[in-house]
CSV table of C-alpha atoms in Angstrom, one decimal:
chain,number,residue,atom,x,y,z
P,13,MET,CA,96.1,113.3,106.4
P,14,ASP,CA,99.3,111.9,105.0
P,15,SER,CA,100.3,108.3,106.0
P,16,LEU,CA,103.1,108.3,108.7
P,17,VAL,CA,106.0,105.9,108.1
P,18,LEU,CA,108.4,105.2,111.0
P,19,ILE,CA,111.9,104.5,109.8
P,20,VAL,CA,114.1,102.6,112.4
P,21,GLU,CA,117.6,102.6,110.8
P,22,ASP,CA,120.9,103.4,112.4
P,23,GLU,CA,122.7,104.2,109.1
P,24,PRO,CA,122.0,107.9,108.3
P,25,ALA,CA,122.8,107.6,104.5
P,26,ILE,CA,120.3,104.7,104.2
P,27,ALA,CA,117.7,106.5,106.3
P,28,GLU,CA,117.9,109.8,104.4
P,29,ASN,CA,117.5,107.9,101.0
P,30,ILE,CA,114.4,106.2,102.4
P,31,ARG,CA,113.0,109.5,103.8
P,32,TYR,CA,113.6,111.3,100.4
P,33,ALA,CA,111.8,108.5,98.4
P,34,LEU,CA,108.9,108.4,100.8
P,35,THR,CA,108.4,112.1,101.2
P,36,THR,CA,108.5,112.5,97.3
P,37,GLU,CA,105.6,110.0,97.3
P,38,GLY,CA,103.7,112.2,99.8
P,39,PHE,CA,104.4,110.2,103.0
P,40,GLU,CA,105.1,111.8,106.4
P,41,THR,CA,108.1,110.2,108.0
P,42,LEU,CA,109.7,109.8,111.4
P,43,TRP,CA,113.3,108.5,111.8
P,44,GLN,CA,114.8,106.8,114.8
P,45,THR,CA,118.4,105.3,114.9
P,46,GLU,CA,117.6,102.8,117.8
P,47,GLY,CA,114.8,100.5,118.7
P,48,VAL,CA,114.4,102.0,122.2
P,49,GLY,CA,111.4,104.2,122.4
P,50,VAL,CA,109.5,102.5,119.5
P,51,LEU,CA,106.9,100.8,121.6
P,52,LYS,CA,106.3,104.1,123.6
P,53,LEU,CA,106.0,106.0,120.3
P,54,LEU,CA,103.3,103.5,119.0
P,55,GLU,CA,101.3,104.2,122.2
P,56,GLU,CA,101.5,108.0,121.7
P,57,ARG,CA,101.2,108.4,117.9
P,58,ARG,CA,99.4,107.0,114.9
P,59,VAL,CA,101.9,105.1,112.8
P,60,ASP,CA,100.7,103.6,109.5
P,61,LEU,CA,103.8,101.5,108.7
P,62,ILE,CA,107.3,100.7,110.1
P,63,VAL,CA,110.4,100.3,108.0
P,64,LEU,CA,112.6,98.3,110.5
P,65,ASP,CA,116.3,97.5,110.2
P,66,ILE,CA,117.1,94.1,111.7
P,67,GLY,CA,120.7,95.1,112.7
P,68,LEU,CA,120.0,97.8,115.2
P,69,PRO,CA,122.7,98.8,117.7
P,70,ASP,CA,120.6,98.3,120.8
P,71,ILE,CA,118.1,95.5,119.9
P,72,ASN,CA,117.7,92.9,117.3
P,73,GLY,CA,115.0,94.1,114.9
P,74,MET,CA,113.3,90.6,115.0
P,75,GLU,CA,113.0,90.8,118.8
P,76,LEU,CA,111.5,94.3,118.5
P,77,CYS,CA,109.1,93.1,115.9
P,78,LYS,CA,107.9,90.3,118.3
P,79,ALA,CA,107.3,93.0,121.0
P,80,ILE,CA,105.4,95.2,118.6
P,81,ARG,CA,103.2,92.3,117.5
P,82,LYS,CA,102.0,91.7,121.1
P,83,ASN,CA,99.8,94.9,120.9
P,84,HIS,CA,100.0,96.3,117.4
P,85,THR,CA,99.1,95.2,113.9
P,86,VAL,CA,100.9,98.0,112.2
P,87,PRO,CA,102.5,96.7,108.9
P,88,ILE,CA,106.4,96.1,109.2
P,89,ILE,CA,108.9,96.0,106.4
P,90,PHE,CA,112.2,94.5,107.4
P,91,LEU,CA,115.5,95.8,106.1
P,92,THR,CA,118.5,93.5,106.4
P,93,ALA,CA,122.0,92.7,105.0
P,94,ARG,CA,121.2,89.0,105.3
P,95,SER,CA,119.8,87.4,102.3
P,96,HIS,CA,119.5,83.8,103.4
P,97,GLU,CA,116.1,82.1,102.9
P,98,VAL,CA,115.9,81.1,106.6
P,99,ASP,CA,116.1,84.7,107.7
P,100,ARG,CA,113.3,85.7,105.4
P,101,ILE,CA,111.2,82.8,106.7
P,102,VAL,CA,111.9,83.7,110.3
P,103,GLY,CA,110.8,87.3,109.5
P,104,LEU,CA,107.5,86.1,108.1
P,105,GLU,CA,106.9,83.8,111.0
P,106,ILE,CA,107.1,86.6,113.5
P,107,GLY,CA,104.8,88.9,111.6
P,108,ALA,CA,106.7,90.9,109.0
P,109,ASP,CA,104.7,92.1,106.0
P,110,ASP,CA,107.7,92.4,103.6
P,111,TYR,CA,111.4,91.9,103.6
P,112,MET,CA,114.1,93.9,101.7
P,113,VAL,CA,117.8,93.0,101.4
P,114,LYS,CA,120.4,95.7,101.4
P,115,PRO,CA,121.4,97.2,99.0
P,116,PHE,CA,117.9,98.0,97.7
P,117,SER,CA,116.2,100.7,95.7
P,118,PRO,CA,114.5,103.3,97.8
P,119,ARG,CA,112.0,103.8,95.0
P,120,GLU,CA,111.1,100.1,95.1
P,121,LEU,CA,110.8,100.3,98.9
P,122,ALA,CA,108.4,103.3,98.5
P,123,ALA,CA,106.4,101.3,95.9
P,124,ARG,CA,106.0,98.5,98.4
P,125,VAL,CA,105.0,100.8,101.2
P,126,LYS,CA,102.3,102.2,98.9
P,127,ALA,CA,101.1,98.8,97.9
P,128,ILE,CA,100.9,97.6,101.6
P,129,LEU,CA,99.1,100.7,102.8
P,130,ARG,CA,96.6,100.6,99.9
P,131,ARG,CA,95.6,97.0,100.8
P,132,THR,CA,95.4,97.6,104.5
P,133,ALA,CA,93.4,100.9,104.4
P,134,MET,CA,90.1,100.4,106.3
P,135,ALA,CA,86.9,101.6,104.8
P,136,ALA,CA,84.1,103.1,106.8
P,137,ALA,CA,81.5,100.6,105.7
P,138,PRO,CA,79.7,98.5,108.3
P,139,PRO,CA,80.9,95.1,109.1
P,140,GLN,CA,79.9,92.3,106.7
P,141,LYS,CA,79.6,88.6,107.6
P,142,ILE,CA,80.4,85.8,105.1
P,143,LYS,CA,77.3,83.6,105.0
P,144,GLY,CA,77.3,79.8,105.3
P,145,ASP,CA,79.9,79.4,108.0
P,146,GLN,CA,79.2,78.8,111.7
P,147,LEU,CA,82.8,79.2,113.0
P,148,PHE,CA,84.1,82.5,111.4
P,149,GLN,CA,82.9,86.0,111.2
P,150,VAL,CA,84.6,88.3,108.6
P,151,ASP,CA,84.5,92.1,109.0
P,152,GLU,CA,85.5,93.0,105.5
P,153,SER,CA,85.5,96.7,106.2
P,154,ARG,CA,88.2,96.4,108.9
P,155,LEU,CA,90.0,93.4,107.5
P,156,LYS,CA,89.3,91.4,110.6
P,157,ILE,CA,88.3,87.8,111.2
P,158,SER,CA,86.8,86.3,114.4
P,159,TYR,CA,86.9,82.6,115.3
P,160,PHE,CA,84.1,81.5,117.7
P,161,SER,CA,83.4,85.2,118.3
P,162,THR,CA,87.1,85.8,119.3
P,163,PRO,CA,89.0,88.3,117.1
P,164,LEU,CA,92.1,86.8,115.4
P,165,ASP,CA,95.4,88.8,115.3
P,166,LEU,CA,96.3,88.1,111.7
P,167,SER,CA,98.9,89.5,109.4
P,168,ARG,CA,97.9,90.9,106.1
P,169,TYR,CA,98.6,87.7,104.2
P,170,GLU,CA,97.1,85.5,106.9
P,171,TYR,CA,93.9,87.5,106.7
P,172,ARG,CA,93.8,87.2,102.9
P,173,MET,CA,94.4,83.5,103.0
P,174,LEU,CA,92.0,82.7,105.7
P,175,SER,CA,89.2,84.8,104.2
P,176,LEU,CA,89.8,83.0,100.9
P,177,PHE,CA,89.3,79.6,102.6
P,178,ILE,CA,86.2,80.9,104.4
P,179,SER,CA,84.7,82.1,101.2
P,180,ARG,CA,85.1,78.7,99.6
P,181,PRO,CA,84.8,75.9,102.3
P,182,GLY,CA,85.8,72.5,101.1
P,183,GLN,CA,87.7,73.8,98.0
P,184,ILE,CA,91.3,72.7,97.7
P,185,PHE,CA,93.8,75.4,96.9
P,186,SER,CA,97.3,74.5,95.7
P,187,ARG,CA,100.3,76.4,97.0
P,188,ASP,CA,100.7,78.0,93.6
P,189,ARG,CA,97.1,79.0,93.5
P,190,LEU,CA,97.3,80.5,97.0
P,191,MET,CA,100.3,82.5,96.0
P,192,GLU,CA,98.5,83.9,93.0
P,193,ARG,CA,95.4,84.8,94.9
P,194,VAL,CA,97.1,86.2,98.1
P,195,TRP,CA,100.5,87.6,97.5
P,196,ASP,CA,101.2,91.0,95.9
P,197,GLU,CA,104.2,89.5,94.1
P,198,PRO,CA,103.7,85.8,93.9
P,199,GLY,CA,106.9,85.3,91.7
P,200,MET,CA,109.0,86.8,94.6
P,201,SER,CA,107.6,84.3,97.2
P,202,MET,CA,109.4,81.2,98.4
P,203,ASP,CA,108.2,77.6,98.3
P,204,ARG,CA,107.8,77.5,102.0
P,205,THR,CA,105.9,80.8,102.3
P,206,VAL,CA,102.5,79.3,102.1
P,207,ASP,CA,103.3,76.5,104.6
P,208,VAL,CA,104.7,79.1,107.1
P,209,HIS,CA,101.4,81.2,106.9
P,210,ILE,CA,99.3,78.0,107.3
P,211,LYS,CA,101.3,77.1,110.3
P,212,ASN,CA,100.8,80.5,111.8
P,213,ILE,CA,97.0,80.6,111.1
P,214,ARG,CA,96.6,77.1,112.7
P,215,ALA,CA,98.5,78.2,115.8
P,216,LYS,CA,96.3,81.2,116.2
P,217,LEU,CA,93.1,79.1,115.8
P,218,LYS,CA,94.3,76.5,118.2
P,219,LYS,CA,94.8,79.1,120.9
P,220,ILE,CA,91.1,79.7,120.8
P,221,ARG,CA,90.0,76.0,120.3
P,222,PRO,CA,92.9,73.6,120.9
P,223,ASP,CA,90.5,70.6,120.2
P,224,MET,CA,89.8,71.7,116.6
P,225,ASP,CA,91.8,72.1,113.3
P,226,PRO,CA,89.5,73.5,110.6
P,227,ILE,CA,92.3,73.6,108.0
P,228,ARG,CA,92.9,70.4,106.1
P,229,THR,CA,96.2,69.5,104.5
P,230,HIS,CA,96.0,67.5,101.3
P,231,ARG,CA,99.5,66.1,100.9
P,232,GLY,CA,101.0,66.8,97.6
P,233,ILE,CA,98.0,69.0,96.6
P,234,GLY,CA,97.4,71.8,98.9
P,235,TYR,CA,95.0,73.1,101.7
P,236,SER,CA,91.3,73.6,102.2
P,237,LEU,CA,88.9,74.6,105.0
P,238,LYS,CA,86.7,71.9,106.4
P,239,GLU,CA,83.0,72.3,105.5
P,240,THR,CA,80.7,72.8,108.5
P,241,SER,CA,77.4,71.1,108.7
């Protein structure tokens, strides 16, 4: 079955260019001009990825992303006319998987969609647990991590970063090293990107165990996961 991409974009010319680029690559597409109805659609249909314009006529795309993230982990690529770094950081903080600034190449967008879906595809293999850690359980087949037996709602990059830490407890990773190991295009990432994702991971861990912080900050060096006894 072809992957289904939902395009939420109010400008017909942009939406048609995106649809053409995606269908040429073999994707099935749905197009909505407004954010209303997106949440209901996600409850009714399998959507593999959302291309979401921030400047929608009825709702801010970032607010819609927050609402989606309450119940869904579907990958989201933001489209926006705003290129300021703070906007990109906010987008990452609320759970976007990628961010493209208008004007953009529809072919590049299609390539990013393919890359995201390739890395988020779930295999049918049974769950696997990384040995040697008492706090975390990693289900590599479903790209899921549990903390004290409670599943974590992680973005794609949060999952990659935390699973890397879990596989090498005690090892210090610099920001540059984390970008190289975790990001699809490390050269496109910003200096604060790693810090933003660490902040998000810590917040999700603290919701489960407020008394613990298993991630260590090594100032001027990088981050590591505390070794358990």
